[in-house]
Structures are given as C-alpha cells and as structure tokens.
mmCIF file of C-alpha atoms in Angstrom:
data_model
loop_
_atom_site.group_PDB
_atom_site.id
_atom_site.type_symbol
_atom_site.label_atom_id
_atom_site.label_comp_id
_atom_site.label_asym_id
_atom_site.label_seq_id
_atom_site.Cartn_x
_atom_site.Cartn_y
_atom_site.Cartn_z
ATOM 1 C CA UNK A 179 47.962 -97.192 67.861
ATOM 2 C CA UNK A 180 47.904 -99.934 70.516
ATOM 3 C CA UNK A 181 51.440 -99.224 71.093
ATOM 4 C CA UNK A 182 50.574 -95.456 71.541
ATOM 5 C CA UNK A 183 48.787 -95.964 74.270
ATOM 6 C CA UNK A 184 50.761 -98.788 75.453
ATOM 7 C CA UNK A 185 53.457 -96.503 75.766
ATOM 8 C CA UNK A 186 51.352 -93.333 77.554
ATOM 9 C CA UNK A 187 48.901 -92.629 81.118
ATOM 10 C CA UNK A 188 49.687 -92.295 84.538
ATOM 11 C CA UNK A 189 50.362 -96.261 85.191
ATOM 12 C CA UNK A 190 53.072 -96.056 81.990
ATOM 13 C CA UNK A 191 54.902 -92.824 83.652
ATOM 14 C CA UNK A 192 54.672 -94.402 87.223
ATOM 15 C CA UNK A 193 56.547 -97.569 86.218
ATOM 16 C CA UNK A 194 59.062 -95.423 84.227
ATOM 17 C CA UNK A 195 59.734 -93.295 87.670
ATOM 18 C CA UNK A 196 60.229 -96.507 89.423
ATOM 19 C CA UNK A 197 62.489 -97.681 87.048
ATOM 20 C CA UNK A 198 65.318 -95.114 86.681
ATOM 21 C CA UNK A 199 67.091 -95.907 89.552
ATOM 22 C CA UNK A 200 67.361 -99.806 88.025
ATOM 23 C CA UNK A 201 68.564 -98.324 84.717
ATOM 24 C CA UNK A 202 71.113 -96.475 86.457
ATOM 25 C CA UNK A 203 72.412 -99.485 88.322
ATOM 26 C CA UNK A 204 72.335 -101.408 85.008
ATOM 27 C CA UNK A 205 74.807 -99.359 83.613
ATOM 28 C CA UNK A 206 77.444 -99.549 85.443
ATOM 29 C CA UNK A 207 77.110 -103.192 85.425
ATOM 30 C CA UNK A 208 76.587 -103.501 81.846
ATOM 31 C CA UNK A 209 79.404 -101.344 80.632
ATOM 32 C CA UNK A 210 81.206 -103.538 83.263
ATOM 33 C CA UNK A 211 79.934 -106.597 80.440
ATOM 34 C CA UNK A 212 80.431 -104.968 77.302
ATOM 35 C CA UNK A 213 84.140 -104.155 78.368
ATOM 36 C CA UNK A 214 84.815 -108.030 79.156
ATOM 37 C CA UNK A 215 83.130 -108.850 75.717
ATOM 38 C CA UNK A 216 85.215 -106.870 74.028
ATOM 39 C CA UNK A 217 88.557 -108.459 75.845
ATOM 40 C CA UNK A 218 86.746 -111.950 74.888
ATOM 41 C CA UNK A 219 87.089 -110.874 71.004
ATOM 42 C CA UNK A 220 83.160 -109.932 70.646
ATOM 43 C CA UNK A 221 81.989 -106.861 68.340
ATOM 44 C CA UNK A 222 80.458 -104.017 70.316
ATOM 45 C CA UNK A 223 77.135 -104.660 68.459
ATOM 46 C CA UNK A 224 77.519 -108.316 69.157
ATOM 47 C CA UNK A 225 77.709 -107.546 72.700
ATOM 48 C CA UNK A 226 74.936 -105.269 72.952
ATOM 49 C CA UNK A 227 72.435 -107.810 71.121
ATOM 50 C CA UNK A 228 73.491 -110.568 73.741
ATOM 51 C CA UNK A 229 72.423 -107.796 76.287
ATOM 52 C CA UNK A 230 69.271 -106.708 74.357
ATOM 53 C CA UNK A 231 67.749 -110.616 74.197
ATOM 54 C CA UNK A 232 68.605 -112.000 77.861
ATOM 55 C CA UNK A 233 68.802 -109.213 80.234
ATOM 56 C CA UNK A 234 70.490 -111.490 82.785
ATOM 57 C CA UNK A 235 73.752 -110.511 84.742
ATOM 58 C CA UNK A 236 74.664 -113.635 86.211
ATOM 59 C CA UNK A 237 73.315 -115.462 83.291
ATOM 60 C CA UNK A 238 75.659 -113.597 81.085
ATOM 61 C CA UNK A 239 78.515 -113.252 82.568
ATOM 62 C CA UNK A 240 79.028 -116.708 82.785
ATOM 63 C CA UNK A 241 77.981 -117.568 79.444
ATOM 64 C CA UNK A 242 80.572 -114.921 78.175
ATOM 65 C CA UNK A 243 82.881 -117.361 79.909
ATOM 66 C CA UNK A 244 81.904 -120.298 78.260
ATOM 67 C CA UNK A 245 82.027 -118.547 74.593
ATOM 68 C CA UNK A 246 85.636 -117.211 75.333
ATOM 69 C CA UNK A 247 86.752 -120.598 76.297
ATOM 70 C CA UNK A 248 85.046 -122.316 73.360
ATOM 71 C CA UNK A 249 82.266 -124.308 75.672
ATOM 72 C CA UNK A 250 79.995 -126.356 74.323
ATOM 73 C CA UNK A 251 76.491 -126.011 73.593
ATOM 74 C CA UNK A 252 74.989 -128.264 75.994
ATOM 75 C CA UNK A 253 77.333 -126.883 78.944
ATOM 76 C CA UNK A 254 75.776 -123.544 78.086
ATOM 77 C CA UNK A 255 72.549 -124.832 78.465
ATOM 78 C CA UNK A 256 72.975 -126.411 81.463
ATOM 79 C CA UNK A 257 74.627 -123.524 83.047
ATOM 80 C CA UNK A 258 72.407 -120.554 82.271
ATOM 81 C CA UNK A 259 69.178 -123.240 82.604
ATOM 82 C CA UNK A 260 70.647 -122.976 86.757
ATOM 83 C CA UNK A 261 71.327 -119.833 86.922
ATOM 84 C CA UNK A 262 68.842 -118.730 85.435
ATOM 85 C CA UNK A 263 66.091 -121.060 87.094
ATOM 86 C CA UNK A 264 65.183 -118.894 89.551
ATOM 87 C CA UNK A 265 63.377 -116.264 87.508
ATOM 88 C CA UNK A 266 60.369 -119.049 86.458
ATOM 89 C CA UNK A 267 59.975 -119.122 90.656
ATOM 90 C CA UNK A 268 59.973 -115.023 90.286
ATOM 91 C CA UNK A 269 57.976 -115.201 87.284
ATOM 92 C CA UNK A 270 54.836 -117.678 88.814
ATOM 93 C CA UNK A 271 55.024 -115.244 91.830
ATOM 94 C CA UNK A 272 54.871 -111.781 89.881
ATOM 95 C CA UNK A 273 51.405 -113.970 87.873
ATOM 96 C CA UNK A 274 49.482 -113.808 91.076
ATOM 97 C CA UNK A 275 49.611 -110.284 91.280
ATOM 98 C CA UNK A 276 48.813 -109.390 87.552
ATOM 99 C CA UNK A 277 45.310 -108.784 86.618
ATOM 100 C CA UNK A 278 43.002 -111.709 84.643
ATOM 101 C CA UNK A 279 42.645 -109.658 82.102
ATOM 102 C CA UNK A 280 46.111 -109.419 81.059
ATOM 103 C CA UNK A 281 46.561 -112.244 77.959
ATOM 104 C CA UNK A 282 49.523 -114.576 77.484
ATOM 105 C CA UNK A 283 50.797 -112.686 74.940
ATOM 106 C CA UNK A 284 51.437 -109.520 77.315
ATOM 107 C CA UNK A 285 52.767 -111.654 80.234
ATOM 108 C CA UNK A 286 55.039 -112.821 78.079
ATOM 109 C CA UNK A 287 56.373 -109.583 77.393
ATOM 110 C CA UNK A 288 56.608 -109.191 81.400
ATOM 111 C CA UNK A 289 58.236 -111.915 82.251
ATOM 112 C CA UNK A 290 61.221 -111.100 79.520
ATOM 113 C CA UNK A 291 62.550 -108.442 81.662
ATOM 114 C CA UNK A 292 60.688 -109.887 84.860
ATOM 115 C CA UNK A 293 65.132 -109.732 86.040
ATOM 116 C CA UNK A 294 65.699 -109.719 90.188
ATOM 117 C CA UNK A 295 65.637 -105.663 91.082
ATOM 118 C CA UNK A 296 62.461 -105.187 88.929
ATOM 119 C CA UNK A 297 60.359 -108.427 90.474
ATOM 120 C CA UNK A 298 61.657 -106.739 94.161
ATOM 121 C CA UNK A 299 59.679 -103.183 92.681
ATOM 122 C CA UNK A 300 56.962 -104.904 91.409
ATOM 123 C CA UNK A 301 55.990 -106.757 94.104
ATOM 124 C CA UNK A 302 56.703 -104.192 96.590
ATOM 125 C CA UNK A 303 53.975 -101.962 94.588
ATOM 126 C CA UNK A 304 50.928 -101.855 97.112
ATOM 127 C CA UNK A 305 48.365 -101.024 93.772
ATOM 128 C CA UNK A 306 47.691 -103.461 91.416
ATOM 129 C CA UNK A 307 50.106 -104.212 88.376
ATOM 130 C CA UNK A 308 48.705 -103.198 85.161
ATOM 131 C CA UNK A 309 50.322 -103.909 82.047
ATOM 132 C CA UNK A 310 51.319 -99.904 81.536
ATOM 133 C CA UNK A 311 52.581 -100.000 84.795
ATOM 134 C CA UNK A 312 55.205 -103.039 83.821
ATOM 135 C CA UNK A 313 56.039 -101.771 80.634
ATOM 136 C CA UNK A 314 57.317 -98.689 82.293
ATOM 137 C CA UNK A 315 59.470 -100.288 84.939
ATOM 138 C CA UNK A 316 60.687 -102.340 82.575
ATOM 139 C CA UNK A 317 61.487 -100.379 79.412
ATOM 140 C CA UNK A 318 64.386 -98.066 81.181
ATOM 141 C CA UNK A 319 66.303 -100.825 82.775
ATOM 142 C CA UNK A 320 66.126 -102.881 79.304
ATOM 143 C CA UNK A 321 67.506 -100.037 77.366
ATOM 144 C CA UNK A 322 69.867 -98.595 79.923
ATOM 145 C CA UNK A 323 71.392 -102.262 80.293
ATOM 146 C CA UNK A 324 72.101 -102.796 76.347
ATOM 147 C CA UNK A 325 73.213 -99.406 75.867
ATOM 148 C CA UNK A 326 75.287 -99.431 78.720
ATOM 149 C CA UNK A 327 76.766 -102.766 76.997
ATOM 150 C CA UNK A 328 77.496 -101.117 73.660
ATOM 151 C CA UNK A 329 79.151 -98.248 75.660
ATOM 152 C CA UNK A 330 81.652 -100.311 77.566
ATOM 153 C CA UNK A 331 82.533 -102.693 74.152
ATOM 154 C CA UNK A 332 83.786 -99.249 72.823
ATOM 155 C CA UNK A 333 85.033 -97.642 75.188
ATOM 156 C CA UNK A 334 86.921 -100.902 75.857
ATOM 157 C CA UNK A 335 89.888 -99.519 73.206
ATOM 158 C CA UNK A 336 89.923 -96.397 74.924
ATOM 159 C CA UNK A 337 90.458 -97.505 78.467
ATOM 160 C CA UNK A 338 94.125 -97.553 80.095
ATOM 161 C CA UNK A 339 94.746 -101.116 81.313
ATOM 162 C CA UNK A 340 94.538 -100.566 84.911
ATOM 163 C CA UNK A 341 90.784 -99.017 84.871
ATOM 164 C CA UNK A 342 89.563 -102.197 82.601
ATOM 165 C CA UNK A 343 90.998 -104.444 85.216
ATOM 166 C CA UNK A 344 89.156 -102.753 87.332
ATOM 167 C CA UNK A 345 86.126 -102.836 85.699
ATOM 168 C CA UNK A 346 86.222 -106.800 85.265
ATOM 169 C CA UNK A 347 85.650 -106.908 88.539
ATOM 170 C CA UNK A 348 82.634 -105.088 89.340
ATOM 171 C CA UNK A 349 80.645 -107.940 88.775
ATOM 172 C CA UNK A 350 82.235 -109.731 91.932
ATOM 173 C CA UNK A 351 81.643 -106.502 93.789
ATOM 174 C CA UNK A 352 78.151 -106.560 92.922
ATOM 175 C CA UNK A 353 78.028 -110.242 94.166
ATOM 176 C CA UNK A 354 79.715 -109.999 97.665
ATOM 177 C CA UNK A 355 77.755 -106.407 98.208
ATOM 178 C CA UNK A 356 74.442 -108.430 97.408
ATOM 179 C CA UNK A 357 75.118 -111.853 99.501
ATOM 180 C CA UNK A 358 77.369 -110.718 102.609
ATOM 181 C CA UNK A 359 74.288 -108.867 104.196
ATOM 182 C CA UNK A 360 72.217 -111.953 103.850
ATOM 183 C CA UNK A 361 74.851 -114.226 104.508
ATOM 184 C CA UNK A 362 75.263 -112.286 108.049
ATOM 185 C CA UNK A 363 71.851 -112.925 109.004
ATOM 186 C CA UNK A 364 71.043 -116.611 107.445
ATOM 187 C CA UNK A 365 73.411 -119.213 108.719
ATOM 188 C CA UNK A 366 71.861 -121.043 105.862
ATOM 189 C CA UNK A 367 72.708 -118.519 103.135
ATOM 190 C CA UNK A 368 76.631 -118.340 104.788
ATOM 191 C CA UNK A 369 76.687 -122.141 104.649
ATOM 192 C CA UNK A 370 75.723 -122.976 100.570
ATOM 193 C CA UNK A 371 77.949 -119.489 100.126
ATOM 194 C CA UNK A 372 80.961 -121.252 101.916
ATOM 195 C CA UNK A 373 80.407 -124.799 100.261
ATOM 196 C CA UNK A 374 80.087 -122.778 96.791
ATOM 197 C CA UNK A 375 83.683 -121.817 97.452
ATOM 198 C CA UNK A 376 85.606 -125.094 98.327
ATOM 199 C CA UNK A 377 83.539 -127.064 95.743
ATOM 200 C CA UNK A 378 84.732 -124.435 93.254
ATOM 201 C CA UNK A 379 88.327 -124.185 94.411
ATOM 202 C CA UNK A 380 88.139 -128.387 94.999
ATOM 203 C CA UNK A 381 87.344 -128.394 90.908
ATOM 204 C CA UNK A 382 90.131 -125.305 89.879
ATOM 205 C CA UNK A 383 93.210 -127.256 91.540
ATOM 206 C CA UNK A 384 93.094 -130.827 91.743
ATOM 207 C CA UNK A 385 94.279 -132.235 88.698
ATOM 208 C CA UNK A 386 91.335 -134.647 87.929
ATOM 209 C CA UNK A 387 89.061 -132.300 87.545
ATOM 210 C CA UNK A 388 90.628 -130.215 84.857
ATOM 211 C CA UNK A 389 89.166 -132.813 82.214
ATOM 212 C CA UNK A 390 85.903 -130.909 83.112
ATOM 213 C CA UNK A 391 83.879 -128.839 80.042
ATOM 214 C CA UNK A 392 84.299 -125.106 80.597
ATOM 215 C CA UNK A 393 81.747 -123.818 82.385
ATOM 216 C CA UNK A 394 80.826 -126.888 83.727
ATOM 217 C CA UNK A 395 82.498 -126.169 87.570
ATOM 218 C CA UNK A 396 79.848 -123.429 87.474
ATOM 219 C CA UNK A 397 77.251 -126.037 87.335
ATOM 220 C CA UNK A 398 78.379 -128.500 89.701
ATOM 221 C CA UNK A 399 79.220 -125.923 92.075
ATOM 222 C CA UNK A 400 75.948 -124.508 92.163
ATOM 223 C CA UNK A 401 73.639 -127.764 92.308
ATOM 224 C CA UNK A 402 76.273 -129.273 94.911
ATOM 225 C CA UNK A 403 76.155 -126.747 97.206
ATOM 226 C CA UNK A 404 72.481 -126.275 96.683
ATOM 227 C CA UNK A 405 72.141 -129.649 97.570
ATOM 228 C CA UNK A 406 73.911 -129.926 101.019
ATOM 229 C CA UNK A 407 72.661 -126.378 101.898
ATOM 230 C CA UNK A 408 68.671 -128.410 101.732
ATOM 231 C CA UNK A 409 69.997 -131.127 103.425
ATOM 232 C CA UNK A 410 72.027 -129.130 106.512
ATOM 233 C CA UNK A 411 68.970 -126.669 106.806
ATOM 234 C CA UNK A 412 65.916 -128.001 105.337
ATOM 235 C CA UNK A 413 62.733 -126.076 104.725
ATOM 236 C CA UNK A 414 60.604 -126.534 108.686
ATOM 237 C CA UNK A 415 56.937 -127.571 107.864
ATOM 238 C CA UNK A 416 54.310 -125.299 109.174
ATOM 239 C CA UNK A 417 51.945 -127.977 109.460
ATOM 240 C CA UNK A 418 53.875 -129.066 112.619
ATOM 241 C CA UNK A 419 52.981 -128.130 115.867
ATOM 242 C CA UNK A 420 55.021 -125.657 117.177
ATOM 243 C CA UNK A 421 57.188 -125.240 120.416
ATOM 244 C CA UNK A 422 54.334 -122.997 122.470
ATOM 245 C CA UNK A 423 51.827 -125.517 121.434
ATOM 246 C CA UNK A 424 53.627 -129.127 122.316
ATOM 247 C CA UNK A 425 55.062 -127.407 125.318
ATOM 248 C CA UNK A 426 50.819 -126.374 126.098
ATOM 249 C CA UNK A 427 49.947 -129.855 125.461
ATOM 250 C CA UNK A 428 52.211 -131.347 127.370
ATOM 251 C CA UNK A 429 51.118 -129.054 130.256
ATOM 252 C CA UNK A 430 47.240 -130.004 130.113
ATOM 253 C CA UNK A 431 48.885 -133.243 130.470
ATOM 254 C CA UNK A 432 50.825 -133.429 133.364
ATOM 255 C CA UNK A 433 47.868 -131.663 135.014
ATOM 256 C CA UNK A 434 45.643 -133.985 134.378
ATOM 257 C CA UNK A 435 47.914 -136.375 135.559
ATOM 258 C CA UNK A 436 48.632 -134.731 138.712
ATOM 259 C CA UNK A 437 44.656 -133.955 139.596
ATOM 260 C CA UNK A 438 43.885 -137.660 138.831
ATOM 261 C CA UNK A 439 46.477 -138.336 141.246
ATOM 262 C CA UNK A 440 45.179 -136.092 143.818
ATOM 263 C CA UNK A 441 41.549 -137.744 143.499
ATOM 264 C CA UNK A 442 42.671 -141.260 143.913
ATOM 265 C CA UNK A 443 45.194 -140.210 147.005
ATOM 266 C CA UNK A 444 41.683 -138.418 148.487
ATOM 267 C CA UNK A 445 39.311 -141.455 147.652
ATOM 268 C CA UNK A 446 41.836 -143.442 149.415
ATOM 269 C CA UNK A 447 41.849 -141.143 152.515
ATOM 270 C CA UNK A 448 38.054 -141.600 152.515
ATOM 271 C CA UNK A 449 37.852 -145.390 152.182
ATOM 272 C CA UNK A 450 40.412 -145.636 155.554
#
C-alpha cells in the first residue's frame, strides 16, 4: 500500500516528466555497455544486473575493464572507490535540500541513483524535493539504463563489426562532449585534463610500468593529476581581503599620509 502511493500524486508524475529525457540519454550509453560486456565474455543478464545495482557510467566502464583483464579485487576497489567518490560530495549536497522528515531508510533509496544528470535536475528544482518527487526522476533513468544494457548484450551477436566498433566508443564521445566545454572556460579543468593524458600515456609505453595491476593506471592517473591540478590552481580563500578592498585600504592610507604631511609642512610655515 505504501508503495501505491509511493508510486502515485502530482510530485511522483513531476519527477517522472523530468526524468525521461535522462532515460533516453541512458540508453544509448548503456546499450553502448551491454555491447562491450558482451565482447568481454559476460551473459546479457549478467550485464544488465551489473547495470541494475551501480548505475554508474564511468564507474562501470572501467570496472568492465578490470574484469576482462582479470584485475584484482582490491584494484577494483580502489578504482571505482575514485571514480566514484564524487557522488558522496553530490550526495551530502542533494541532503540539504531534502525535507527532515524524510528517514534514512528513504535517503538511502535516493542516494542509490543520486548519478551526475539526476543531482544537476534535482538541484536545479526551485520547489522542495519530496520523496515522490525523487522516486520519479529516478525510476526512468534506472530502468531505461539496465534495459538499455540487456538490449545492447543481445543485440551484440546481431551487430556487423563495423557498427560495434563504433559503439565502443561512445563512451569517449560522451567524455570529450562533457569536458571540452568546461575545459574551454577553466584553465584549471584543461590543465588536470592535459596531465590525465601524459600520466596515462607515461604508464601505457614505458616499459617499467607495465608490471602495473590492470586497472591500476586508471587510479594513479586520476589521483596524480588531481593532485598537481590543487597544487597549480588551488582553491582562493574568501576569507581574504579582496583586490577592491586592499587597493581601498591602501588608499585611506596614503591619504592620511599625505594630509599629515600637509599639516606638519603648514605648522612649519606658521612657526617661521
């Protein structure tokens, strides 16, 4: 019964109407998936369940790497732990728009599919965020990216050669389409983008490197270039004064220099 009228309103239908254009985007990307699973040796239902219980593009993409390869456990930890680290930020955020009175239990259930396009909605939405409300926004783009999975695993067979090359590299469309715009604008954005790449190609060809873990280039690649993006453009405080303000100060100074000048030059004009 709860589910019922989890599932029904005006704030349910309003999320769901905000979510169909997600689900359609998730499609293409997920059939996109479910083809490359199905190259990697993975069963079509196989494929769809790893969609169904992480809802993660980036996430599983490269963790579809790691199986095909025959990583290890702990690299695939590491690697979707930071990849993946970014929705807890997107998750505390998302919290401090949600109503008190919904319990743990339920924002659990929102932060399962709390993925990048859906926190952008959500947080966009001027009203406040009910529970209904994220349900609906959610439960299209969850479906719509397993089935969408399941759909490219078998169609997979199907496919001439040329169109599932093709398809394998959607996901790097996706990627460039989503980080040249802001790479254009934020030097700082261009900059761990650019150091992303040599680190990456630095690990593929020099010889001492290829003792590394599969999957683990992924990791060091991304924390590395992370790291000298912070350092190169670090975070300004606020707390500091700014430009405007020091250059205000230091005008109040240098008049108050200059008048105390002016007195003492006229109190010495007097005393002569």
């Amino acid at each position: 019964m709860k589910l019922k009228n989890t599932l029904s309103g005006p704030e349910f239908c309003s999320g769901l109407k905000d979510g169909i254009p997600i689900a359609m985007g998730y499609f293409a990307v997920s059939f996109s998936f479910g083809v490359l699973a199905r190259k990697g040796g993975l069963l079509p239902m196989v494929a769809g369940l790893i969609s169904l219980s992480n809802v993660t593009s980036a996430g599983q993409f490269a963790g579809l790497e790691i199986i095909i390869a025959g990583g290890s456990i702990l690299v695939m930890i590491l690697t979707q732990f930071i990849i993946n680290l970014r929705y807890a930020l997107m998750s505390l955020s998302l919290s401090q728009k949600l109503p008190d009175n919904i319990g743990f239990a339920k924002r659990l259930i929102i932060a399962f599919a709390n993925t990048d396009e859906i926190f952008a909605v959500a947080m966009a939405r001027k009203k406040t965020l009910s529970f209904r409300y994220m349900v609906g926004l959610e439960l299209l783009p969850v479906l719509s990216w397993t089935f969408g999975t399941i759909c490219g695993a078998v169609a997979s067979d199907l496919l001439p050669k040329s169109i599932q090359i093709a398809l394998g590299l959607a996901l790097y469309g996706m990627f460039v389409a989503i980080v040249l715009p802001v790479a254009k604008k934020e030097k700082n954005v261009l900059f761990a983008v650019v150091m992303a790449m040599l680190i990456s190609m630095i690990l593929f060809y020099v010889p001492v490197f290829k003792c590394l873990p599969s999957g683990m280039p992924i990791v060091i690649a991304t924390v590395l270039s992370s790291f000298l993006a912070a350092v190169v453009y670090p975070v300004e405080n606020d707390t500091e004064p700014s430009g405007d303000a020091s250059s205000g100060q230091k005008t109040s100074l240098s008049e108050n220099a200059s008048s105390g000048i002016s007195s003492s030059d006229n109190n010495t004009k007097e005393e002569a």
